[in-house]
């Protein structure tokens, strides 16, 4: 019998479960090596302001191409990192890299905000806000340049909630902006909006991809945008791939878009060329 995390007993495992556990343990092992050797990379995707036609920010994604196991996509990597606790190490790595980069860009006259994805779970660590502040200070990055995207994948545990809210408010007061990612796909969004100091939400790309063909989805997207306006939150649409989608979103009054139409995720050098 195998002792699962959290103490649950797993009886007989199917072949698929065995394979998943095996894969998970290999990824975990290699991830530890990659973190130690600073082998992870960061790619950046531009975000376009529809009102001004300017690029206002870039979102940073973790990229991992391992010597032994090849490329591991975030959709595989992040859930395993969350389970094993290594998500905190990825978070710290990303924060350091991205703040350093944003400060460097500012130095060279490129004043753009940089977004990073953090798991709300990382704020269960009571020192998270302090840690972020010290990274900002150490890298000489103004707090106003940092945006933190969080997802609504998890319900917050009641005990953790107070400390998470407190830490986010602290950072928000310092000038850090918080963004709710993948809006509409989780189950905690309205509660999050009530409790947390959020400046913007991002309409999930699943809505955007079906929008041009489905009148119902068009109404949903338009409704989300009007809702954002009514509560004074910025709205960004993600996964925008076609002119047609962009035009519909502009017509609805969406503030900003991100997606292959504007630009693919790219490394820092290519972002500079892009500008
Ligand atoms: P997300 O934050 O919602 O990021 C959007 C994802 O959609 C990214 O995938 C991006 O490369 C992809 N994308 C961008 N534009 C388009 C488009 O026009 N069409 C399509 N089909 N896709 C597009 P990626 O990089 O594979 O990341 C997937 C998810 O993994 C992210 O979703 C985010 O939740 C998570 N993630 C990525 N990097 C990190 C990280 O450093 N830390 C944490 N905690 N999570 C991360
Ligand atoms: Mg994101
Ligand atoms: Mg998203
Ligand atoms: Mg997503």
PDB file of C-alpha atoms and ligand atoms in Angstrom:
ATOM      1  CA  UNK A   1       0.000   0.000   0.000  1.00  0.00           C
ATOM      2  CA  UNK A   2       1.147   3.458  -0.844  1.00  0.00           C
ATOM      3  CA  UNK A   3       0.636   6.358   1.491  1.00  0.00           C
ATOM      4  CA  UNK A   4      -0.763   9.243  -0.536  1.00  0.00           C
ATOM      5  CA  UNK A   5      -0.186  12.861   0.385  1.00  0.00           C
ATOM      6  CA  UNK A   6      -2.521  14.005   3.103  1.00  0.00           C
ATOM      7  CA  UNK A   7      -2.498  10.541   4.612  1.00  0.00           C
ATOM      8  CA  UNK A   8      -5.140   8.883   2.445  1.00  0.00           C
ATOM      9  CA  UNK A   9      -4.563   5.208   1.726  1.00  0.00           C
ATOM     10  CA  UNK A  10      -4.437   4.116  -1.849  1.00  0.00           C
ATOM     11  CA  UNK A  11      -5.528   0.542  -2.319  1.00  0.00           C
ATOM     12  CA  UNK A  12      -4.796  -1.087  -5.634  1.00  0.00           C
ATOM     13  CA  UNK A  13      -3.413   1.256  -8.243  1.00  0.00           C
ATOM     14  CA  UNK A  14      -4.354   1.002 -11.901  1.00  0.00           C
ATOM     15  CA  UNK A  15      -1.589   0.919 -14.500  1.00  0.00           C
ATOM     16  CA  UNK A  16      -2.413   4.513 -15.415  1.00  0.00           C
ATOM     17  CA  UNK A  17      -2.107   5.587 -11.769  1.00  0.00           C
ATOM     18  CA  UNK A  18       1.253   3.831 -11.489  1.00  0.00           C
ATOM     19  CA  UNK A  19       2.475   5.620 -14.559  1.00  0.00           C
ATOM     20  CA  UNK A  20       1.245   8.979 -13.251  1.00  0.00           C
ATOM     21  CA  UNK A  21       2.976   8.473  -9.900  1.00  0.00           C
ATOM     22  CA  UNK A  22       6.190   7.415 -11.630  1.00  0.00           C
ATOM     23  CA  UNK A  23       6.104  10.431 -13.947  1.00  0.00           C
ATOM     24  CA  UNK A  24       5.375  12.700 -11.021  1.00  0.00           C
ATOM     25  CA  UNK A  25       8.345  11.491  -9.010  1.00  0.00           C
ATOM     26  CA  UNK A  26      10.705  11.871 -11.979  1.00  0.00           C
ATOM     27  CA  UNK A  27       9.469  15.387 -12.691  1.00  0.00           C
ATOM     28  CA  UNK A  28       9.851  16.268  -9.024  1.00  0.00           C
ATOM     29  CA  UNK A  29      13.449  14.988  -8.975  1.00  0.00           C
ATOM     30  CA  UNK A  30      14.425  16.806 -12.152  1.00  0.00           C
ATOM     31  CA  UNK A  31      12.661  19.979 -11.011  1.00  0.00           C
ATOM     32  CA  UNK A  32      14.792  20.066  -7.870  1.00  0.00           C
ATOM     33  CA  UNK A  33      17.907  19.852 -10.040  1.00  0.00           C
ATOM     34  CA  UNK A  34      16.611  22.541 -12.403  1.00  0.00           C
ATOM     35  CA  UNK A  35      15.824  24.890  -9.511  1.00  0.00           C
ATOM     36  CA  UNK A  36      19.273  24.381  -8.001  1.00  0.00           C
ATOM     37  CA  UNK A  37      21.007  24.998 -11.305  1.00  0.00           C
ATOM     38  CA  UNK A  38      18.727  27.902 -12.255  1.00  0.00           C
ATOM     39  CA  UNK A  39      17.804  25.953 -15.359  1.00  0.00           C
ATOM     40  CA  UNK A  40      14.294  27.371 -15.723  1.00  0.00           C
ATOM     41  CA  UNK A  41      13.656  30.146 -18.219  1.00  0.00           C
ATOM     42  CA  UNK A  42      11.161  32.945 -18.489  1.00  0.00           C
ATOM     43  CA  UNK A  43       9.172  33.937 -21.552  1.00  0.00           C
ATOM     44  CA  UNK A  44       7.147  37.122 -21.893  1.00  0.00           C
ATOM     45  CA  UNK A  45       3.935  37.838 -23.793  1.00  0.00           C
ATOM     46  CA  UNK A  46       2.809  41.399 -24.606  1.00  0.00           C
ATOM     47  CA  UNK A  47      -0.554  42.807 -23.512  1.00  0.00           C
ATOM     48  CA  UNK A  48      -2.197  45.439 -25.724  1.00  0.00           C
ATOM     49  CA  UNK A  49      -4.296  48.348 -24.442  1.00  0.00           C
ATOM     50  CA  UNK A  50      -7.262  48.655 -26.819  1.00  0.00           C
ATOM     51  CA  UNK A  51      -7.909  52.297 -25.906  1.00  0.00           C
ATOM     52  CA  UNK A  52      -4.438  53.624 -26.659  1.00  0.00           C
ATOM     53  CA  UNK A  53      -3.132  50.921 -29.007  1.00  0.00           C
ATOM     54  CA  UNK A  54      -0.035  50.631 -26.836  1.00  0.00           C
ATOM     55  CA  UNK A  55       1.636  47.650 -25.213  1.00  0.00           C
ATOM     56  CA  UNK A  56       1.139  48.268 -21.513  1.00  0.00           C
ATOM     57  CA  UNK A  57       2.498  45.142 -19.930  1.00  0.00           C
ATOM     58  CA  UNK A  58       4.048  41.728 -20.462  1.00  0.00           C
ATOM     59  CA  UNK A  59       3.068  38.502 -18.758  1.00  0.00           C
ATOM     60  CA  UNK A  60       5.858  36.165 -17.677  1.00  0.00           C
ATOM     61  CA  UNK A  61       5.551  32.380 -18.023  1.00  0.00           C
ATOM     62  CA  UNK A  62       7.902  29.739 -16.710  1.00  0.00           C
ATOM     63  CA  UNK A  63       9.628  27.634 -19.375  1.00  0.00           C
ATOM     64  CA  UNK A  64      11.423  24.398 -18.658  1.00  0.00           C
ATOM     65  CA  UNK A  65      13.380  22.390 -21.187  1.00  0.00           C
ATOM     66  CA  UNK A  66      15.114  19.648 -19.205  1.00  0.00           C
ATOM     67  CA  UNK A  67      18.243  17.915 -20.498  1.00  0.00           C
ATOM     68  CA  UNK A  68      16.920  14.491 -19.520  1.00  0.00           C
ATOM     69  CA  UNK A  69      13.156  14.585 -19.722  1.00  0.00           C
ATOM     70  CA  UNK A  70      12.652  17.269 -22.364  1.00  0.00           C
ATOM     71  CA  UNK A  71      10.169  20.113 -22.356  1.00  0.00           C
ATOM     72  CA  UNK A  72       7.681  20.098 -19.502  1.00  0.00           C
ATOM     73  CA  UNK A  73       4.698  22.373 -20.177  1.00  0.00           C
ATOM     74  CA  UNK A  74       3.339  24.574 -17.354  1.00  0.00           C
ATOM     75  CA  UNK A  75       0.050  22.673 -17.422  1.00  0.00           C
ATOM     76  CA  UNK A  76       1.979  19.560 -16.324  1.00  0.00           C
ATOM     77  CA  UNK A  77       4.630  21.289 -14.239  1.00  0.00           C
ATOM     78  CA  UNK A  78       2.508  23.646 -12.123  1.00  0.00           C
ATOM     79  CA  UNK A  79       0.037  21.089 -10.672  1.00  0.00           C
ATOM     80  CA  UNK A  80       2.948  18.810  -9.673  1.00  0.00           C
ATOM     81  CA  UNK A  81       4.868  21.759  -8.209  1.00  0.00           C
ATOM     82  CA  UNK A  82       1.769  22.713  -6.244  1.00  0.00           C
ATOM     83  CA  UNK A  83       1.371  19.210  -4.846  1.00  0.00           C
ATOM     84  CA  UNK A  84       5.005  18.874  -3.853  1.00  0.00           C
ATOM     85  CA  UNK A  85       5.417  22.393  -2.464  1.00  0.00           C
ATOM     86  CA  UNK A  86       8.065  23.280  -5.056  1.00  0.00           C
ATOM     87  CA  UNK A  87       5.660  25.937  -6.355  1.00  0.00           C
ATOM     88  CA  UNK A  88       7.156  28.313  -3.776  1.00  0.00           C
ATOM     89  CA  UNK A  89      10.606  27.843  -5.283  1.00  0.00           C
ATOM     90  CA  UNK A  90       9.261  28.474  -8.780  1.00  0.00           C
ATOM     91  CA  UNK A  91       7.482  31.577  -7.461  1.00  0.00           C
ATOM     92  CA  UNK A  92      10.665  32.951  -5.916  1.00  0.00           C
ATOM     93  CA  UNK A  93      12.671  32.213  -9.069  1.00  0.00           C
ATOM     94  CA  UNK A  94      10.090  33.943 -11.280  1.00  0.00           C
ATOM     95  CA  UNK A  95       9.787  36.946  -8.960  1.00  0.00           C
ATOM     96  CA  UNK A  96      13.547  37.476  -8.908  1.00  0.00           C
ATOM     97  CA  UNK A  97      13.997  37.079 -12.653  1.00  0.00           C
ATOM     98  CA  UNK A  98      11.002  39.192 -13.622  1.00  0.00           C
ATOM     99  CA  UNK A  99      11.663  42.030 -11.158  1.00  0.00           C
ATOM    100  CA  UNK A 100      15.283  42.146 -12.274  1.00  0.00           C
ATOM    101  CA  UNK A 101      14.163  42.277 -15.912  1.00  0.00           C
ATOM    102  CA  UNK A 102      11.517  44.965 -15.323  1.00  0.00           C
ATOM    103  CA  UNK A 103      14.066  47.113 -13.473  1.00  0.00           C
ATOM    104  CA  UNK A 104      16.554  46.659 -16.311  1.00  0.00           C
ATOM    105  CA  UNK A 105      13.947  47.600 -18.916  1.00  0.00           C
ATOM    106  CA  UNK A 106      13.034  50.696 -16.926  1.00  0.00           C
ATOM    107  CA  UNK A 107      16.702  51.628 -16.727  1.00  0.00           C
ATOM    108  CA  UNK A 108      16.886  51.485 -20.526  1.00  0.00           C
ATOM    109  CA  UNK A 109      13.755  53.615 -20.916  1.00  0.00           C
ATOM    110  CA  UNK A 110      11.208  50.837 -21.444  1.00  0.00           C
ATOM    111  CA  UNK A 111       8.544  51.477 -18.829  1.00  0.00           C
ATOM    112  CA  UNK A 112       6.310  48.408 -18.857  1.00  0.00           C
ATOM    113  CA  UNK A 113       4.551  46.480 -16.140  1.00  0.00           C
ATOM    114  CA  UNK A 114       5.417  42.820 -15.751  1.00  0.00           C
ATOM    115  CA  UNK A 115       2.880  40.234 -14.667  1.00  0.00           C
ATOM    116  CA  UNK A 116       3.750  37.012 -12.950  1.00  0.00           C
ATOM    117  CA  UNK A 117       1.531  34.052 -12.109  1.00  0.00           C
ATOM    118  CA  UNK A 118       1.445  33.038  -8.476  1.00  0.00           C
ATOM    119  CA  UNK A 119      -0.610  30.374  -6.834  1.00  0.00           C
ATOM    120  CA  UNK A 120      -2.851  31.772  -4.086  1.00  0.00           C
ATOM    121  CA  UNK A 121      -1.437  28.901  -2.065  1.00  0.00           C
ATOM    122  CA  UNK A 122       1.899  30.668  -1.991  1.00  0.00           C
ATOM    123  CA  UNK A 123       0.303  33.347   0.180  1.00  0.00           C
ATOM    124  CA  UNK A 124      -0.348  30.731   2.850  1.00  0.00           C
ATOM    125  CA  UNK A 125       3.280  31.431   3.706  1.00  0.00           C
ATOM    126  CA  UNK A 126       2.993  34.254   6.226  1.00  0.00           C
ATOM    127  CA  UNK A 127       6.241  35.790   4.967  1.00  0.00           C
ATOM    128  CA  UNK A 128       5.162  35.991   1.339  1.00  0.00           C
ATOM    129  CA  UNK A 129       4.474  39.754   1.274  1.00  0.00           C
ATOM    130  CA  UNK A 130       7.708  40.468   3.102  1.00  0.00           C
ATOM    131  CA  UNK A 131       9.608  38.247   0.698  1.00  0.00           C
ATOM    132  CA  UNK A 132       8.120  40.007  -2.341  1.00  0.00           C
ATOM    133  CA  UNK A 133       8.906  43.443  -0.888  1.00  0.00           C
ATOM    134  CA  UNK A 134      12.502  42.462  -0.281  1.00  0.00           C
ATOM    135  CA  UNK A 135      12.875  41.091  -3.825  1.00  0.00           C
ATOM    136  CA  UNK A 136      11.481  44.392  -5.176  1.00  0.00           C
ATOM    137  CA  UNK A 137      13.975  46.288  -3.083  1.00  0.00           C
ATOM    138  CA  UNK A 138      16.925  44.053  -3.898  1.00  0.00           C
ATOM    139  CA  UNK A 139      16.274  44.201  -7.650  1.00  0.00           C
ATOM    140  CA  UNK A 140      15.555  47.936  -7.580  1.00  0.00           C
ATOM    141  CA  UNK A 141      12.154  47.332  -9.167  1.00  0.00           C
ATOM    142  CA  UNK A 142       9.391  49.871  -8.417  1.00  0.00           C
ATOM    143  CA  UNK A 143       6.344  48.096  -6.920  1.00  0.00           C
ATOM    144  CA  UNK A 144       4.173  49.824  -9.552  1.00  0.00           C
ATOM    145  CA  UNK A 145       5.808  47.723 -12.263  1.00  0.00           C
ATOM    146  CA  UNK A 146       4.803  44.407 -10.696  1.00  0.00           C
ATOM    147  CA  UNK A 147       1.477  42.712 -11.330  1.00  0.00           C
ATOM    148  CA  UNK A 148       0.562  39.427  -9.730  1.00  0.00           C
ATOM    149  CA  UNK A 149      -1.924  37.120 -11.445  1.00  0.00           C
ATOM    150  CA  UNK A 150      -3.763  34.669  -9.277  1.00  0.00           C
ATOM    151  CA  UNK A 151      -6.244  32.001 -10.306  1.00  0.00           C
ATOM    152  CA  UNK A 152      -9.478  30.947  -8.720  1.00  0.00           C
ATOM    153  CA  UNK A 153      -8.648  27.238  -8.966  1.00  0.00           C
ATOM    154  CA  UNK A 154      -8.741  26.684  -5.231  1.00  0.00           C
ATOM    155  CA  UNK A 155     -11.112  27.576  -2.496  1.00  0.00           C
ATOM    156  CA  UNK A 156      -9.185  29.322   0.255  1.00  0.00           C
ATOM    157  CA  UNK A 157      -9.009  27.545   3.569  1.00  0.00           C
ATOM    158  CA  UNK A 158     -10.760  29.566   6.240  1.00  0.00           C
ATOM    159  CA  UNK A 159      -7.682  29.723   8.525  1.00  0.00           C
ATOM    160  CA  UNK A 160      -5.437  30.886   5.714  1.00  0.00           C
ATOM    161  CA  UNK A 161      -7.833  33.503   4.405  1.00  0.00           C
ATOM    162  CA  UNK A 162      -7.130  36.301   6.883  1.00  0.00           C
ATOM    163  CA  UNK A 163      -3.387  36.188   6.464  1.00  0.00           C
ATOM    164  CA  UNK A 164      -3.665  35.990   2.670  1.00  0.00           C
ATOM    165  CA  UNK A 165      -5.955  39.022   2.516  1.00  0.00           C
ATOM    166  CA  UNK A 166      -3.732  40.971   4.883  1.00  0.00           C
ATOM    167  CA  UNK A 167      -0.605  40.264   2.868  1.00  0.00           C
ATOM    168  CA  UNK A 168      -2.246  41.118  -0.440  1.00  0.00           C
ATOM    169  CA  UNK A 169      -3.582  44.406   0.954  1.00  0.00           C
ATOM    170  CA  UNK A 170      -0.130  45.262   2.239  1.00  0.00           C
ATOM    171  CA  UNK A 171       1.433  44.734  -1.191  1.00  0.00           C
ATOM    172  CA  UNK A 172      -1.458  46.562  -2.845  1.00  0.00           C
ATOM    173  CA  UNK A 173      -0.810  49.583  -0.608  1.00  0.00           C
ATOM    174  CA  UNK A 174       2.822  49.504  -1.720  1.00  0.00           C
ATOM    175  CA  UNK A 175       1.703  49.761  -5.359  1.00  0.00           C
ATOM    176  CA  UNK A 176       1.634  46.125  -6.536  1.00  0.00           C
ATOM    177  CA  UNK A 177      -1.382  45.328  -8.732  1.00  0.00           C
ATOM    178  CA  UNK A 178      -3.340  42.097  -8.397  1.00  0.00           C
ATOM    179  CA  UNK A 179      -5.107  40.465 -11.326  1.00  0.00           C
ATOM    180  CA  UNK A 180      -7.636  37.614 -11.313  1.00  0.00           C
ATOM    181  CA  UNK A 181      -6.659  35.116 -14.019  1.00  0.00           C
ATOM    182  CA  UNK A 182      -8.897  32.695 -15.966  1.00  0.00           C
ATOM    183  CA  UNK A 183     -12.057  34.507 -14.888  1.00  0.00           C
ATOM    184  CA  UNK A 184     -15.209  32.470 -15.336  1.00  0.00           C
ATOM    185  CA  UNK A 185     -13.680  29.000 -15.108  1.00  0.00           C
ATOM    186  CA  UNK A 186     -13.248  28.555 -11.354  1.00  0.00           C
ATOM    187  CA  UNK A 187     -15.737  28.803  -8.586  1.00  0.00           C
ATOM    188  CA  UNK A 188     -14.471  31.450  -6.214  1.00  0.00           C
ATOM    189  CA  UNK A 189     -14.418  34.521  -8.437  1.00  0.00           C
ATOM    190  CA  UNK A 190     -17.147  36.660  -6.849  1.00  0.00           C
ATOM    191  CA  UNK A 191     -15.934  35.849  -3.380  1.00  0.00           C
ATOM    192  CA  UNK A 192     -12.398  36.747  -4.403  1.00  0.00           C
ATOM    193  CA  UNK A 193     -13.645  40.012  -5.879  1.00  0.00           C
ATOM    194  CA  UNK A 194     -15.354  40.877  -2.636  1.00  0.00           C
ATOM    195  CA  UNK A 195     -12.367  40.081  -0.420  1.00  0.00           C
ATOM    196  CA  UNK A 196      -9.214  40.780  -2.379  1.00  0.00           C
ATOM    197  CA  UNK A 197      -7.656  44.039  -3.658  1.00  0.00           C
ATOM    198  CA  UNK A 198      -7.993  43.165  -7.361  1.00  0.00           C
ATOM    199  CA  UNK A 199      -7.439  45.742 -10.125  1.00  0.00           C
ATOM    200  CA  UNK A 200      -8.206  43.655 -13.192  1.00  0.00           C
ATOM    201  CA  UNK A 201      -9.649  40.333 -14.289  1.00  0.00           C
ATOM    202  CA  UNK A 202      -8.791  38.288 -17.343  1.00  0.00           C
ATOM    203  CA  UNK A 203     -11.547  36.590 -19.315  1.00  0.00           C
ATOM    204  CA  UNK A 204     -10.441  33.012 -19.864  1.00  0.00           C
ATOM    205  CA  UNK A 205      -9.407  32.039 -23.367  1.00  0.00           C
ATOM    206  CA  UNK A 206     -12.048  29.296 -23.613  1.00  0.00           C
ATOM    207  CA  UNK A 207     -14.682  32.048 -23.866  1.00  0.00           C
ATOM    208  CA  UNK A 208     -12.682  34.006 -26.423  1.00  0.00           C
ATOM    209  CA  UNK A 209     -12.070  31.018 -28.708  1.00  0.00           C
ATOM    210  CA  UNK A 210     -15.757  30.166 -29.080  1.00  0.00           C
ATOM    211  CA  UNK A 211     -17.025  33.751 -29.039  1.00  0.00           C
ATOM    212  CA  UNK A 212     -17.106  34.529 -32.762  1.00  0.00           C
ATOM    213  CA  UNK A 213     -19.393  31.560 -33.490  1.00  0.00           C
ATOM    214  CA  UNK A 214     -21.671  31.423 -30.465  1.00  0.00           C
ATOM    215  CA  UNK A 215     -24.159  34.251 -29.853  1.00  0.00           C
ATOM    216  CA  UNK A 216     -24.580  33.066 -26.276  1.00  0.00           C
ATOM    217  CA  UNK A 217     -20.823  33.299 -25.622  1.00  0.00           C
ATOM    218  CA  UNK A 218     -20.776  36.756 -27.226  1.00  0.00           C
ATOM    219  CA  UNK A 219     -23.393  37.857 -24.709  1.00  0.00           C
ATOM    220  CA  UNK A 220     -21.468  36.251 -21.853  1.00  0.00           C
ATOM    221  CA  UNK A 221     -18.244  38.023 -22.834  1.00  0.00           C
ATOM    222  CA  UNK A 222     -20.016  41.342 -23.338  1.00  0.00           C
ATOM    223  CA  UNK A 223     -21.702  40.855 -19.959  1.00  0.00           C
ATOM    224  CA  UNK A 224     -18.375  40.204 -18.235  1.00  0.00           C
ATOM    225  CA  UNK A 225     -16.935  43.379 -19.753  1.00  0.00           C
ATOM    226  CA  UNK A 226     -19.909  45.520 -18.657  1.00  0.00           C
ATOM    227  CA  UNK A 227     -19.727  43.924 -15.219  1.00  0.00           C
ATOM    228  CA  UNK A 228     -16.033  44.859 -14.975  1.00  0.00           C
ATOM    229  CA  UNK A 229     -16.862  48.459 -15.838  1.00  0.00           C
ATOM    230  CA  UNK A 230     -19.619  48.623 -13.230  1.00  0.00           C
ATOM    231  CA  UNK A 231     -17.279  47.539 -10.439  1.00  0.00           C
ATOM    232  CA  UNK A 232     -14.381  49.640 -11.795  1.00  0.00           C
ATOM    233  CA  UNK A 233     -12.119  46.726 -12.596  1.00  0.00           C
ATOM    234  CA  UNK A 234     -10.023  46.536 -15.723  1.00  0.00           C
ATOM    235  CA  UNK A 235     -10.892  43.705 -18.108  1.00  0.00           C
ATOM    236  CA  UNK A 236      -8.380  41.883 -20.301  1.00  0.00           C
ATOM    237  CA  UNK A 237      -9.319  39.157 -22.784  1.00  0.00           C
ATOM    238  CA  UNK A 238      -6.786  36.335 -23.136  1.00  0.00           C
ATOM    239  CA  UNK A 239      -6.143  33.969 -26.019  1.00  0.00           C
ATOM    240  CA  UNK A 240      -7.053  36.487 -28.730  1.00  0.00           C
ATOM    241  CA  UNK A 241      -5.965  34.957 -32.023  1.00  0.00           C
ATOM    242  CA  UNK A 242      -8.037  36.662 -34.740  1.00  0.00           C
ATOM    243  CA  UNK A 243      -8.913  40.176 -35.922  1.00  0.00           C
ATOM    244  CA  UNK A 244     -12.553  39.192 -35.658  1.00  0.00           C
ATOM    245  CA  UNK A 245     -12.208  38.496 -31.928  1.00  0.00           C
ATOM    246  CA  UNK A 246     -10.287  41.733 -31.415  1.00  0.00           C
ATOM    247  CA  UNK A 247     -12.974  43.750 -33.199  1.00  0.00           C
ATOM    248  CA  UNK A 248     -15.804  42.239 -31.169  1.00  0.00           C
ATOM    249  CA  UNK A 249     -13.908  42.906 -27.941  1.00  0.00           C
ATOM    250  CA  UNK A 250     -13.186  46.506 -28.939  1.00  0.00           C
ATOM    251  CA  UNK A 251     -16.875  46.970 -29.770  1.00  0.00           C
ATOM    252  CA  UNK A 252     -17.838  45.703 -26.292  1.00  0.00           C
ATOM    253  CA  UNK A 253     -15.383  48.148 -24.701  1.00  0.00           C
ATOM    254  CA  UNK A 254     -12.834  45.629 -23.450  1.00  0.00           C
ATOM    255  CA  UNK A 255      -9.774  47.413 -21.997  1.00  0.00           C
ATOM    256  CA  UNK A 256      -6.983  45.141 -23.129  1.00  0.00           C
ATOM    257  CA  UNK A 257      -6.145  41.964 -25.023  1.00  0.00           C
ATOM    258  CA  UNK A 258      -3.409  39.349 -25.033  1.00  0.00           C
ATOM    259  CA  UNK A 259      -2.849  36.452 -27.407  1.00  0.00           C
ATOM    260  CA  UNK A 260      -1.074  35.210 -30.497  1.00  0.00           C
ATOM    261  CA  UNK A 261      -2.647  38.030 -32.547  1.00  0.00           C
ATOM    262  CA  UNK A 262      -0.666  40.587 -30.526  1.00  0.00           C
ATOM    263  CA  UNK A 263       2.404  38.428 -29.961  1.00  0.00           C
ATOM    264  CA  UNK A 264       3.614  34.989 -28.904  1.00  0.00           C
ATOM    265  CA  UNK A 265       5.412  34.472 -25.612  1.00  0.00           C
ATOM    266  CA  UNK A 266       9.099  35.259 -26.312  1.00  0.00           C
ATOM    267  CA  UNK A 267      12.367  35.705 -24.480  1.00  0.00           C
ATOM    268  CA  UNK A 268      13.452  39.050 -23.035  1.00  0.00           C
ATOM    269  CA  UNK A 269      15.683  39.952 -26.001  1.00  0.00           C
ATOM    270  CA  UNK A 270      12.861  39.427 -28.442  1.00  0.00           C
ATOM    271  CA  UNK A 271      10.563  41.579 -26.306  1.00  0.00           C
ATOM    272  CA  UNK A 272      13.060  44.432 -26.693  1.00  0.00           C
ATOM    273  CA  UNK A 273      13.113  43.898 -30.464  1.00  0.00           C
ATOM    274  CA  UNK A 274       9.313  43.712 -30.436  1.00  0.00           C
ATOM    275  CA  UNK A 275       9.210  47.201 -28.958  1.00  0.00           C
TER     276      UNK A 275
HETATM  277  P1  LIG B   1      -2.369  31.597 -17.975  1.00  0.00           P
HETATM  278  O1  LIG B   1      -1.692  32.432 -16.945  1.00  0.00           O
HETATM  279  O2  LIG B   1      -3.824  31.795 -18.154  1.00  0.00           O
HETATM  280  O3  LIG B   1      -1.559  31.853 -19.310  1.00  0.00           O
HETATM  281  C1  LIG B   1      -2.096  31.772 -20.602  1.00  0.00           C
HETATM  282  C2  LIG B   1      -1.596  30.559 -21.361  1.00  0.00           C
HETATM  283  O4  LIG B   1      -2.116  30.610 -22.690  1.00  0.00           O
HETATM  284  C3  LIG B   1      -0.077  30.475 -21.527  1.00  0.00           C
HETATM  285  O5  LIG B   1       0.234  29.092 -21.612  1.00  0.00           O
HETATM  286  C4  LIG B   1       0.144  31.144 -22.887  1.00  0.00           C
HETATM  287  O6  LIG B   1       1.343  30.745 -23.508  1.00  0.00           O
HETATM  288  C5  LIG B   1      -1.064  30.639 -23.639  1.00  0.00           C
HETATM  289  N1  LIG B   1      -1.489  31.567 -24.702  1.00  0.00           N
HETATM  290  C6  LIG B   1      -1.207  32.884 -24.865  1.00  0.00           C
HETATM  291  N2  LIG B   1      -1.823  33.403 -25.942  1.00  0.00           N
HETATM  292  C7  LIG B   1      -2.531  32.389 -26.509  1.00  0.00           C
HETATM  293  C8  LIG B   1      -3.385  32.307 -27.676  1.00  0.00           C
HETATM  294  O7  LIG B   1      -3.611  33.272 -28.404  1.00  0.00           O
HETATM  295  N3  LIG B   1      -3.935  31.088 -27.933  1.00  0.00           N
HETATM  296  C9  LIG B   1      -3.697  29.984 -27.145  1.00  0.00           C
HETATM  297  N4  LIG B   1      -4.284  28.828 -27.483  1.00  0.00           N
HETATM  298  N5  LIG B   1      -2.909  30.040 -26.040  1.00  0.00           N
HETATM  299  C10 LIG B   1      -2.325  31.223 -25.726  1.00  0.00           C
HETATM  300  P2  LIG B   1       1.412  28.437 -20.757  1.00  0.00           P
HETATM  301  O8  LIG B   1       2.624  29.301 -20.769  1.00  0.00           O
HETATM  302  O9  LIG B   1       1.539  27.031 -21.234  1.00  0.00           O
HETATM  303  O10 LIG B   1       0.855  28.442 -19.281  1.00  0.00           O
HETATM  304  C11 LIG B   1      -0.292  27.732 -18.905  1.00  0.00           C
HETATM  305  C12 LIG B   1      -0.715  28.079 -17.493  1.00  0.00           C
HETATM  306  O11 LIG B   1       0.264  27.652 -16.554  1.00  0.00           O
HETATM  307  C13 LIG B   1      -0.865  29.592 -17.265  1.00  0.00           C
HETATM  308  O12 LIG B   1      -2.145  30.027 -17.667  1.00  0.00           O
HETATM  309  C14 LIG B   1      -0.633  29.704 -15.771  1.00  0.00           C
HETATM  310  O13 LIG B   1      -1.813  29.430 -15.059  1.00  0.00           O
HETATM  311  C15 LIG B   1       0.360  28.599 -15.512  1.00  0.00           C
HETATM  312  N6  LIG B   1       1.734  29.169 -15.439  1.00  0.00           N
HETATM  313  C16 LIG B   1       2.586  29.496 -16.442  1.00  0.00           C
HETATM  314  N7  LIG B   1       3.739  29.983 -15.950  1.00  0.00           N
HETATM  315  C17 LIG B   1       3.605  29.980 -14.590  1.00  0.00           C
HETATM  316  C18 LIG B   1       4.462  30.373 -13.486  1.00  0.00           C
HETATM  317  O14 LIG B   1       5.588  30.863 -13.649  1.00  0.00           O
HETATM  318  N8  LIG B   1       3.948  30.208 -12.216  1.00  0.00           N
HETATM  319  C19 LIG B   1       2.692  29.694 -11.995  1.00  0.00           C
HETATM  320  N9  LIG B   1       2.262  29.567 -10.701  1.00  0.00           N
HETATM  321  N10 LIG B   1       1.881  29.328 -12.995  1.00  0.00           N
HETATM  322  C20 LIG B   1       2.315  29.469 -14.278  1.00  0.00           C
HETATM  323 MG1  LIG B   2      -1.756  34.331 -16.271  1.00  0.00          MG
HETATM  324 MG1  LIG B   3      -5.362  32.793 -17.973  1.00  0.00          MG
HETATM  325 MG1  LIG B   4      -4.837  29.502 -17.993  1.00  0.00          MG
END
